[in-house]
PDB file of C-alpha atoms in Angstrom:
ATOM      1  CA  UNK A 627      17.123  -2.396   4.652  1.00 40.00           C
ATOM      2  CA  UNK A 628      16.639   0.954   2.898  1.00 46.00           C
ATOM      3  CA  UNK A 629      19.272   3.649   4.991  1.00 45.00           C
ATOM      4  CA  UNK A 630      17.515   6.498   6.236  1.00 51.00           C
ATOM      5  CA  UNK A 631      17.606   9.511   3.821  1.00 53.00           C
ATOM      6  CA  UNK A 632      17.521  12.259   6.455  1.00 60.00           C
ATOM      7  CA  UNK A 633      19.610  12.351   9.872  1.00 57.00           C
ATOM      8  CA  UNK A 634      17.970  12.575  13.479  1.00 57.00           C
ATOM      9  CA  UNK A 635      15.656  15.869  13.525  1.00 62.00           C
ATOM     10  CA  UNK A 636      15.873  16.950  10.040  1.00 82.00           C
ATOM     11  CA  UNK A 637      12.683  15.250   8.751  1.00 85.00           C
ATOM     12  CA  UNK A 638       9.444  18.000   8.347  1.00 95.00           C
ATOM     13  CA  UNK A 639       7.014  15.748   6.444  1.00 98.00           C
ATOM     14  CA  UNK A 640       6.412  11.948   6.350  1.00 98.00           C
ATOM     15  CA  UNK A 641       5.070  10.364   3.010  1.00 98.00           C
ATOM     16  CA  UNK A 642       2.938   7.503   2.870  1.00 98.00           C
ATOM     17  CA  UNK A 643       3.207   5.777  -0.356  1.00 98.00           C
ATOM     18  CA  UNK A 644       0.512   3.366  -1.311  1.00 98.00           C
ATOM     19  CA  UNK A 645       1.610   0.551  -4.209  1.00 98.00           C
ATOM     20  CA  UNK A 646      -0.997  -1.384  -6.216  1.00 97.00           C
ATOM     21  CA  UNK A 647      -2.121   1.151  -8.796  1.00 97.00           C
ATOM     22  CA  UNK A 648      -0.396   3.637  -7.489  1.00 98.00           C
ATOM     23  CA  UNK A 649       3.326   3.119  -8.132  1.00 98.00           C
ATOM     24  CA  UNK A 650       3.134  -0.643  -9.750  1.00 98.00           C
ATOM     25  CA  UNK A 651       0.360  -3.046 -11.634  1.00 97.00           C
ATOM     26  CA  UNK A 652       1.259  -6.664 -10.817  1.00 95.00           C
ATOM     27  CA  UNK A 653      -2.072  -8.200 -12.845  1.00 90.00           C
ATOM     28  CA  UNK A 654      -3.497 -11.218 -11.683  1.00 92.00           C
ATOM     29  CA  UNK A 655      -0.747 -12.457  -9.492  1.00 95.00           C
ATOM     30  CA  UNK A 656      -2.281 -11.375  -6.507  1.00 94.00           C
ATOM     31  CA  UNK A 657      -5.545 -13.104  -7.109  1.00 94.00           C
ATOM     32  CA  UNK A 658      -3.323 -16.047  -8.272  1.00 95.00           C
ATOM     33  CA  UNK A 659      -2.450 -16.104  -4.877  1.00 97.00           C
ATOM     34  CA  UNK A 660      -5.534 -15.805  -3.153  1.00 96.00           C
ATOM     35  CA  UNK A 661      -6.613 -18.824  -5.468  1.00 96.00           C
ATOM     36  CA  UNK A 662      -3.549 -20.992  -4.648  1.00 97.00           C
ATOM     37  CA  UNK A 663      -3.858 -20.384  -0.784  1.00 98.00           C
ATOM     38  CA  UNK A 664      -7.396 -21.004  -1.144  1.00 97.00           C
ATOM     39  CA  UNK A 665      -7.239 -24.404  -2.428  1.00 98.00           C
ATOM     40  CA  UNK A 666      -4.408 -25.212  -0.339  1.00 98.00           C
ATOM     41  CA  UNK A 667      -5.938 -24.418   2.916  1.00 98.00           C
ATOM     42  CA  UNK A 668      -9.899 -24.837   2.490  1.00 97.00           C
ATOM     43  CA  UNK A 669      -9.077 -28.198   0.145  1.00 97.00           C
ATOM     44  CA  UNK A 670     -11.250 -26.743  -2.842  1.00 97.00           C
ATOM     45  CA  UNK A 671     -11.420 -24.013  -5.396  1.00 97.00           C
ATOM     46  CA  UNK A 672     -12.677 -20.979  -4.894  1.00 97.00           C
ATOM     47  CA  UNK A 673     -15.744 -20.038  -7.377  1.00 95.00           C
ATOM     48  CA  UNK A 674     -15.173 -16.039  -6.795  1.00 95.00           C
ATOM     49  CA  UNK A 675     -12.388 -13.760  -6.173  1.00 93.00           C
ATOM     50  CA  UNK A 676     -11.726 -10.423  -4.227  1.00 89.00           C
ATOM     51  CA  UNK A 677     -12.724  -7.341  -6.542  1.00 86.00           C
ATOM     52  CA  UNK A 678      -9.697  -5.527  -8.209  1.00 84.00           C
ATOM     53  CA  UNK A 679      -8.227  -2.448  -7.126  1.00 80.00           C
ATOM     54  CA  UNK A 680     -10.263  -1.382  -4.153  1.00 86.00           C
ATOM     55  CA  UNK A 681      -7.621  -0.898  -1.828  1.00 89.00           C
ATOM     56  CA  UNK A 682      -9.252  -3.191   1.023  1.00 92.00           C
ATOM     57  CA  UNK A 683      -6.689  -5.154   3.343  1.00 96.00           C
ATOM     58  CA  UNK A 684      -5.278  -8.203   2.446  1.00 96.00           C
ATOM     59  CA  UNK A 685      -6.889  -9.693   5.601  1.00 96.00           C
ATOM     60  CA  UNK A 686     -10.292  -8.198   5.083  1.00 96.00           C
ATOM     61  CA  UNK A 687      -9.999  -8.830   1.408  1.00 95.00           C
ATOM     62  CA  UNK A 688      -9.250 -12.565   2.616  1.00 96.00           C
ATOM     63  CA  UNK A 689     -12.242 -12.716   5.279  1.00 96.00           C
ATOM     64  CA  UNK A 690     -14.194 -11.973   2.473  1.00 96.00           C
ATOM     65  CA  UNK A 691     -12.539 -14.574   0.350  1.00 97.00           C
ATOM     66  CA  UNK A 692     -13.819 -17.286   2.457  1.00 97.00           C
ATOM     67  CA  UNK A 693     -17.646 -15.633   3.112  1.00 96.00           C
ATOM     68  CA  UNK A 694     -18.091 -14.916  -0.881  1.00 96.00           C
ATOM     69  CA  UNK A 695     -17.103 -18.939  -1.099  1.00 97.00           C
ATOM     70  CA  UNK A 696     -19.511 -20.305   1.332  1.00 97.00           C
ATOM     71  CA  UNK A 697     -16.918 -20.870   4.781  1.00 97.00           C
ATOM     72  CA  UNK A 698     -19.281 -20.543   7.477  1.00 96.00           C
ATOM     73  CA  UNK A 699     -18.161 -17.885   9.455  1.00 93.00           C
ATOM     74  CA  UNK A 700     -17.063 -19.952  12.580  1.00 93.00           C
ATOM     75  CA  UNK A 701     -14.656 -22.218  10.134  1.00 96.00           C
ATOM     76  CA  UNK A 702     -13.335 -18.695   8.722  1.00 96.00           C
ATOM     77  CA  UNK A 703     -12.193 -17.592  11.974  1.00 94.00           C
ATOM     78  CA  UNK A 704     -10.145 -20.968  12.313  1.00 96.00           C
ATOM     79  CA  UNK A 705      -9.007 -20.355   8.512  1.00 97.00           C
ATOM     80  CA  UNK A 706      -8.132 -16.801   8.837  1.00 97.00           C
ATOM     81  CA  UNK A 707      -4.143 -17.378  10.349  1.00 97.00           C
ATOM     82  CA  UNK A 708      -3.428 -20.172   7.955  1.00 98.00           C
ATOM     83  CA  UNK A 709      -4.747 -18.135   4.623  1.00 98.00           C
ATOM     84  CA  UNK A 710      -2.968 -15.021   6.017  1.00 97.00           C
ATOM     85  CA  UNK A 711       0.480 -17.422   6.374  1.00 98.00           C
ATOM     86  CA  UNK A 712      -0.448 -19.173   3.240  1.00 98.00           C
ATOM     87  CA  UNK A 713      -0.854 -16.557   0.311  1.00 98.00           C
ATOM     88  CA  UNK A 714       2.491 -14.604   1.066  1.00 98.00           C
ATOM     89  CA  UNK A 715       4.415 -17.934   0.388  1.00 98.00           C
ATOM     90  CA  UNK A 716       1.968 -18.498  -2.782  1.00 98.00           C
ATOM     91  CA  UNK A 717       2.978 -14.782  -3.766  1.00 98.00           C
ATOM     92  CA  UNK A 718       6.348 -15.100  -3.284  1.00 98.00           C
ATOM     93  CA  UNK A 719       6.921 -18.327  -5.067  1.00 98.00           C
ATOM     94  CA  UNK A 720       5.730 -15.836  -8.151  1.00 98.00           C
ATOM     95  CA  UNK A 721       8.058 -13.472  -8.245  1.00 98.00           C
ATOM     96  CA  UNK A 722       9.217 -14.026 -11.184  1.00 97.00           C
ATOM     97  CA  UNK A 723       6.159 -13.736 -12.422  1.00 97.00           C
ATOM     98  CA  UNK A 724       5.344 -10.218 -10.753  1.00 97.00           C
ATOM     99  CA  UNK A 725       8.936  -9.295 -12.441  1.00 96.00           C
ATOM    100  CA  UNK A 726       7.881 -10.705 -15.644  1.00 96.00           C
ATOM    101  CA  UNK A 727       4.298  -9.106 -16.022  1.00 94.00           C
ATOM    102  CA  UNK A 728       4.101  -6.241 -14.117  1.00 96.00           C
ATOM    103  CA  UNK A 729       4.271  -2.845 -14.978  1.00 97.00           C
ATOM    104  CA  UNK A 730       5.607   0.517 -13.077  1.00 98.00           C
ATOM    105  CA  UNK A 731       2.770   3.093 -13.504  1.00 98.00           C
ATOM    106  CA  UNK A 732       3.892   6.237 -15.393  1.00 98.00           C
ATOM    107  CA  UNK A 733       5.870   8.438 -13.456  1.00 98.00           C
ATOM    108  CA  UNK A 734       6.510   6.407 -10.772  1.00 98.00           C
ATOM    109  CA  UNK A 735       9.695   5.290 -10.388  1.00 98.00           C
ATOM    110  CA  UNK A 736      10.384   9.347 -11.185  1.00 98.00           C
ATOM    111  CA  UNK A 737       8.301  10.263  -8.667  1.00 98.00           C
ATOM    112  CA  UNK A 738       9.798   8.530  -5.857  1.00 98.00           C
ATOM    113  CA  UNK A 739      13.462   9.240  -7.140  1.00 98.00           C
ATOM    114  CA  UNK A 740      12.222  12.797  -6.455  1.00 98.00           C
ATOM    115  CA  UNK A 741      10.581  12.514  -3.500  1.00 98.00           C
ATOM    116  CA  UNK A 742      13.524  10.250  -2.173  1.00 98.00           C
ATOM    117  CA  UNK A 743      15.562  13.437  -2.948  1.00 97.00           C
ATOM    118  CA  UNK A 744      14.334  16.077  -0.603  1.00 97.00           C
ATOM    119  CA  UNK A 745      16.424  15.774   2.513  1.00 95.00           C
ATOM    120  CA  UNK A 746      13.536  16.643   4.929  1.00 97.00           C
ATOM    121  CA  UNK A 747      10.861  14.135   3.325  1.00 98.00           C
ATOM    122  CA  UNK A 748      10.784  10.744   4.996  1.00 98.00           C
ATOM    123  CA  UNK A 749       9.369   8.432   2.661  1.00 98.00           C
ATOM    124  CA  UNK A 750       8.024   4.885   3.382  1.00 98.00           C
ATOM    125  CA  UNK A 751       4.916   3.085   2.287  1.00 98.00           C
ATOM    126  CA  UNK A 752       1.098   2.511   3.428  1.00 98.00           C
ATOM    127  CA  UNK A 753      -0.414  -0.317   1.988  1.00 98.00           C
ATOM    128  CA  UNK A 754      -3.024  -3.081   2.176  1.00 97.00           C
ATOM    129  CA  UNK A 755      -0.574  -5.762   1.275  1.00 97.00           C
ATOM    130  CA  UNK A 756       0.791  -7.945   4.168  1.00 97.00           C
ATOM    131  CA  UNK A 757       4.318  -6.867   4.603  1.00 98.00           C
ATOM    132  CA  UNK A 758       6.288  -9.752   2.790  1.00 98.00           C
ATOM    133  CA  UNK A 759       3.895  -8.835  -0.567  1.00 98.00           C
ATOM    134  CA  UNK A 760       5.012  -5.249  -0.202  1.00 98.00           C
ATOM    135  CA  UNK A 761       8.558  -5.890   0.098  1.00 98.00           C
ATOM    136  CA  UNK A 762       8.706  -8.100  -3.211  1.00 98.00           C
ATOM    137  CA  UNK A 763       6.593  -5.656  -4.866  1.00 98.00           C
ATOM    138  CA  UNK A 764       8.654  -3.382  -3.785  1.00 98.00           C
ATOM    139  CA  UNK A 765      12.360  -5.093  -4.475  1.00 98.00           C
ATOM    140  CA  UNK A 766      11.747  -6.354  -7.764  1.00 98.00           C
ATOM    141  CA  UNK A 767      10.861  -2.872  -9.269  1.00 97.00           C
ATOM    142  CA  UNK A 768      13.788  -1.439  -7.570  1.00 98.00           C
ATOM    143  CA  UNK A 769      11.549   0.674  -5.661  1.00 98.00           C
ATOM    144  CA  UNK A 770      12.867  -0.335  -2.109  1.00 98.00           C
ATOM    145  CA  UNK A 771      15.595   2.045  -2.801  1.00 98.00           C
ATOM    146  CA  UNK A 772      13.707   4.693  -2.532  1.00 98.00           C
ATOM    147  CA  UNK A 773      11.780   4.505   0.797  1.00 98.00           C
ATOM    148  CA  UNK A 774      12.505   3.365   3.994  1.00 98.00           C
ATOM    149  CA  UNK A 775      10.529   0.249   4.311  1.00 98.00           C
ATOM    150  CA  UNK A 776      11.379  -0.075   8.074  1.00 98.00           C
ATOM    151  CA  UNK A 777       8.704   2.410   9.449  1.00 98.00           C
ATOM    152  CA  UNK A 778       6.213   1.503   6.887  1.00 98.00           C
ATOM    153  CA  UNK A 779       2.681   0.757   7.941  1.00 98.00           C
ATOM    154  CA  UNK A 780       1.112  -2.680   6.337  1.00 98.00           C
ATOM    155  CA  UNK A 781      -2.057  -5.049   6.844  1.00 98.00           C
ATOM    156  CA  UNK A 782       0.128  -7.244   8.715  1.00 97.00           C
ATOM    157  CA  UNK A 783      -0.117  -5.001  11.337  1.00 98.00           C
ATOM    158  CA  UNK A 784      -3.657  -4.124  11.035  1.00 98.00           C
ATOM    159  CA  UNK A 785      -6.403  -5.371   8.998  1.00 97.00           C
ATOM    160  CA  UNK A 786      -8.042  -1.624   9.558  1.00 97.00           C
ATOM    161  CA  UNK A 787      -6.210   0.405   7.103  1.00 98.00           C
ATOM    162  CA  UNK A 788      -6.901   4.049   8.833  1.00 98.00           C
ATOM    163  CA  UNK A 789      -5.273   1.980  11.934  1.00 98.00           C
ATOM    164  CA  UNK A 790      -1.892   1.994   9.949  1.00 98.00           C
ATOM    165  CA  UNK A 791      -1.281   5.805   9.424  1.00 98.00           C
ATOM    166  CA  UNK A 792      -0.677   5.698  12.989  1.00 98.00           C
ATOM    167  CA  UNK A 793       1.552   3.111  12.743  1.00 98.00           C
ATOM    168  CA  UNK A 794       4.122   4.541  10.213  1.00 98.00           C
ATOM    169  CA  UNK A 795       3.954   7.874  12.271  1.00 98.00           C
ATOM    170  CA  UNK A 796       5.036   6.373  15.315  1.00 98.00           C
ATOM    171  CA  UNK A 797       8.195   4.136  13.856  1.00 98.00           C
ATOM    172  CA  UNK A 798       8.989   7.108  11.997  1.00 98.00           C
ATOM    173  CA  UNK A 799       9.198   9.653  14.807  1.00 97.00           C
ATOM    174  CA  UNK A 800      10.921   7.132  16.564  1.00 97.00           C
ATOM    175  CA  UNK A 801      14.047   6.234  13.696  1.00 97.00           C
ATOM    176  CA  UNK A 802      14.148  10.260  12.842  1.00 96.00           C
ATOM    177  CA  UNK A 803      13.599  11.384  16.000  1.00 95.00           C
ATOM    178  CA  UNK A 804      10.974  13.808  14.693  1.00 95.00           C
ATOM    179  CA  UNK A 805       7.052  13.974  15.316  1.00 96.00           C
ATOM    180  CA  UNK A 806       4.841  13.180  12.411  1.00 98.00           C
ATOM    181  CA  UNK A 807       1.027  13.418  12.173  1.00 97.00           C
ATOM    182  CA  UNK A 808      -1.860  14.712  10.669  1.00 97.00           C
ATOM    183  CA  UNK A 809       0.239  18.369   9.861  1.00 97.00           C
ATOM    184  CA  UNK A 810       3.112  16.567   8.399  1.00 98.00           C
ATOM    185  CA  UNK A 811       1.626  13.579   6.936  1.00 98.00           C
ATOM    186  CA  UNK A 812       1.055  12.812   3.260  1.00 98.00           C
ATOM    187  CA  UNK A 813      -0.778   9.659   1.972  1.00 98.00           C
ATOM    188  CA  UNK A 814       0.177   9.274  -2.159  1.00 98.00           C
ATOM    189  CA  UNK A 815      -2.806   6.360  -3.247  1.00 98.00           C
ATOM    190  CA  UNK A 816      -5.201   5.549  -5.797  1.00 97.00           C
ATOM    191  CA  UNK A 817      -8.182   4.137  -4.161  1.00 96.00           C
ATOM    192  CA  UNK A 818     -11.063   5.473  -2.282  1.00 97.00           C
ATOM    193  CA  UNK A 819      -9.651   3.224   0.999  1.00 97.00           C
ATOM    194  CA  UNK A 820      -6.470   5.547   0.406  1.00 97.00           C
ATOM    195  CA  UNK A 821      -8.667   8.880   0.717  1.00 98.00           C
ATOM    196  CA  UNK A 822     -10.719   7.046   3.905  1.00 98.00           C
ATOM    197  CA  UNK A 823      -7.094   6.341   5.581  1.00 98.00           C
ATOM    198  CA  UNK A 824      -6.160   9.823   5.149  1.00 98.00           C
ATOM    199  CA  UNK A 825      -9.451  11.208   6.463  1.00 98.00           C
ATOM    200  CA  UNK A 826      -9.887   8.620   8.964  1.00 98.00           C
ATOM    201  CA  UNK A 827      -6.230   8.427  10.110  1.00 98.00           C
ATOM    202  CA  UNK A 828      -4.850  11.525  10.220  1.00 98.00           C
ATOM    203  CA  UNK A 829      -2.932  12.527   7.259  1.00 98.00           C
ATOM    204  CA  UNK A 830      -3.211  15.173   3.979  1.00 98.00           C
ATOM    205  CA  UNK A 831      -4.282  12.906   0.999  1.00 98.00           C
ATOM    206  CA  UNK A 832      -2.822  13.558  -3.015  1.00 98.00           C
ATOM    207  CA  UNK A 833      -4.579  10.920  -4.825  1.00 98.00           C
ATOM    208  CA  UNK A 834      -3.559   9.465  -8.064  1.00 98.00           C
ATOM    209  CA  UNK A 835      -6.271   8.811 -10.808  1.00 98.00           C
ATOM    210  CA  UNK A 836      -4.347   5.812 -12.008  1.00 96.00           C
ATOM    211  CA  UNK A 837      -6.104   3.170 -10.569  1.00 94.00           C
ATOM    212  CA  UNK A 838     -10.091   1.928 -11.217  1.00 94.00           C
ATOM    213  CA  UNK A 839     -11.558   5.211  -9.022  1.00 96.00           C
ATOM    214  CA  UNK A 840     -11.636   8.343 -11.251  1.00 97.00           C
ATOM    215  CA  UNK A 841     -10.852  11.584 -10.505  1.00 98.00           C
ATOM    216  CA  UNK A 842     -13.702  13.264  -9.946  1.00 98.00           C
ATOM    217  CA  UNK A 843     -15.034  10.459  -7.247  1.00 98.00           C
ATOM    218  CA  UNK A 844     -11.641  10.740  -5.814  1.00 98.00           C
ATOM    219  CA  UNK A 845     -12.043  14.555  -5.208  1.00 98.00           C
ATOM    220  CA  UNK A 846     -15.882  13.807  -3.943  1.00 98.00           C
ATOM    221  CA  UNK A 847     -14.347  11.493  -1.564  1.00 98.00           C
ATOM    222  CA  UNK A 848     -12.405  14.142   0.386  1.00 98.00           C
ATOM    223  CA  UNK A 849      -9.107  14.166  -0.863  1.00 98.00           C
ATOM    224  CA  UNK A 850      -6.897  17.658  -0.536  1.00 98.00           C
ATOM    225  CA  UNK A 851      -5.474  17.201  -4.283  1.00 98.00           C
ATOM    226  CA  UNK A 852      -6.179  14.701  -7.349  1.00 98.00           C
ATOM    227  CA  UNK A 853      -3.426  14.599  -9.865  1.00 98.00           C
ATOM    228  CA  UNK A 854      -3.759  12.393 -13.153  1.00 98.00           C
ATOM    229  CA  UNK A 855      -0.763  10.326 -12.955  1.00 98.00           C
ATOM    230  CA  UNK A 856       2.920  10.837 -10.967  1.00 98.00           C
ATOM    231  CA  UNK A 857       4.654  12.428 -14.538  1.00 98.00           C
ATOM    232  CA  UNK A 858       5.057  15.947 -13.261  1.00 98.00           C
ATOM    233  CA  UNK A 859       7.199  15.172  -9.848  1.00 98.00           C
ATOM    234  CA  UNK A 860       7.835  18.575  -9.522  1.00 98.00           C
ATOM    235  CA  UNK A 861       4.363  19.285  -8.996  1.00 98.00           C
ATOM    236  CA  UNK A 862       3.814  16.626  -6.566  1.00 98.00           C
ATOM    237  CA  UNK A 863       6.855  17.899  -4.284  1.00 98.00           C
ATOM    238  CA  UNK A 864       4.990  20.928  -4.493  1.00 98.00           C
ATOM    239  CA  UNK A 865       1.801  19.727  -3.383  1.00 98.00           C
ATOM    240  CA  UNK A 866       3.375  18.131  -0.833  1.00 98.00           C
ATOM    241  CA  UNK A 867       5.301  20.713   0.793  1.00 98.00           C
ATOM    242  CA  UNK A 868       1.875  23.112   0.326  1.00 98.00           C
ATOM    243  CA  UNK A 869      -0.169  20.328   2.616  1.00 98.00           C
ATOM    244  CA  UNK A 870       2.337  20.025   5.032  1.00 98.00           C
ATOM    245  CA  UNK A 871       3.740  23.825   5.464  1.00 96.00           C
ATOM    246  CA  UNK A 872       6.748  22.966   4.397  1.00 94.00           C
ATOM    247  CA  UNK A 873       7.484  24.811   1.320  1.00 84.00           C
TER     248      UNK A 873
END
């Protein structure tokens, strides 16, 4: 587990970062997964797939899995726990595969380094992956390094992303012994569900036009600041420290 980079009651701001699209591109191995748990547990194939990048929950992304392949819904509720136990294994049994062909987004791995840096930033991660998906997506990038995974707020904890902002607050104040919320709080995410968790949730929002949403429907969408990519780090420190008063 990542050591905390800032002692007891030195942490200002709290930074959410989200993963898929934002700081990494693991291709189809996701969906891979969804496929594999899908014929494992419902005993066929499935004919369609969750949409790419949207940002949606693993479990809502799975609910809609089994609707979009004809599960009645009463059958889907029984199905639910075992496909939500089923695709981490699937995912994990291809890491080498998310090693092999995925990519770190430009920027990235700078831009965490960076953030990582500043001695009052807490940085973790707010994601629709189920936590053990995170934390290989994380690890095999090197990535975990770089954020405290430990107060990190994921879709195994909530299948209502908005739901999880509150989540990584609260472990966070409690392991830094500082209060975080909507003031403090910083979500870093490509997706439109990233700007919605911000809104809805209670934190400042710098999206990241390096996913499938561009950046003009990202800036319609409500977010405080669109950059193009994570190259400039300086500039997102700055951003951050502007949305959170902490400059």
């Amino acid at each position: 587990m990542t050591a905390p980079a800032t002692s007891g009651g030195d942490a200002r701001a709290l930074v959410l970062w989200d993963i898929d699209r934002t700081l990494v591109y693991v291709g189809e191995v996701d969906r891979t997964a969804y496929r594999e748990a899908f014929a494992e547990v419902v005993g066929r194939p499935a004919e369609r797939l969750p949409a790419k990048g949207t940002g949606v929950t693993m479990p809502l992304a799975i609910r809609g899995l089994l609707a979009d392949n004809g599960v009645p819904e009463h059958e889907a509720e029984d199905l639910l726990p075992r496909m939500l136990a089923a695709v981490p294994l699937h995912f994990a049994a291809r890491t080498d595969e998310v090693r092999r062909l995925g990519t770190v987004l430009p920027g990235a791995m700078g831009a965490l380094k960076a953030v990582a840096a500043e001695p009052d930033l807490v940085a973790t991660v707010l994601t629709g992956n189920l936590e053990p998906n995170a934390r290989i997506k994380l690890g095999v990038f090197g990535m975990d390094r770089y954020v405290d995974a430990a107060v990190g707020g994921y879709s195994s904890d909530d299948a209502h992303r908005p739901a999880l902002v509150a989540v990584a607050q609260r472990r966070a104040s409690e392991r830094y012994e500082s209060a975080f919320h909507k003031g403090n709080t910083v979500i870093v995410g490509d997706s439109l569900e990233d700007v919605r968790t911000g809104l809805e949730g209670g934190a400042h929002v710098v999206a990241v036009a390096s996913g499938t949403t561009p950046a003009n429907r990202l800036a319609e969408a409500g977010a405080d600041v669109v950059l193009p990519d994570l190259t400039d780090s300086g500039r997102l420190i700055q951003e951050i420290r502007v949305l959170t008063d902490t400059a």
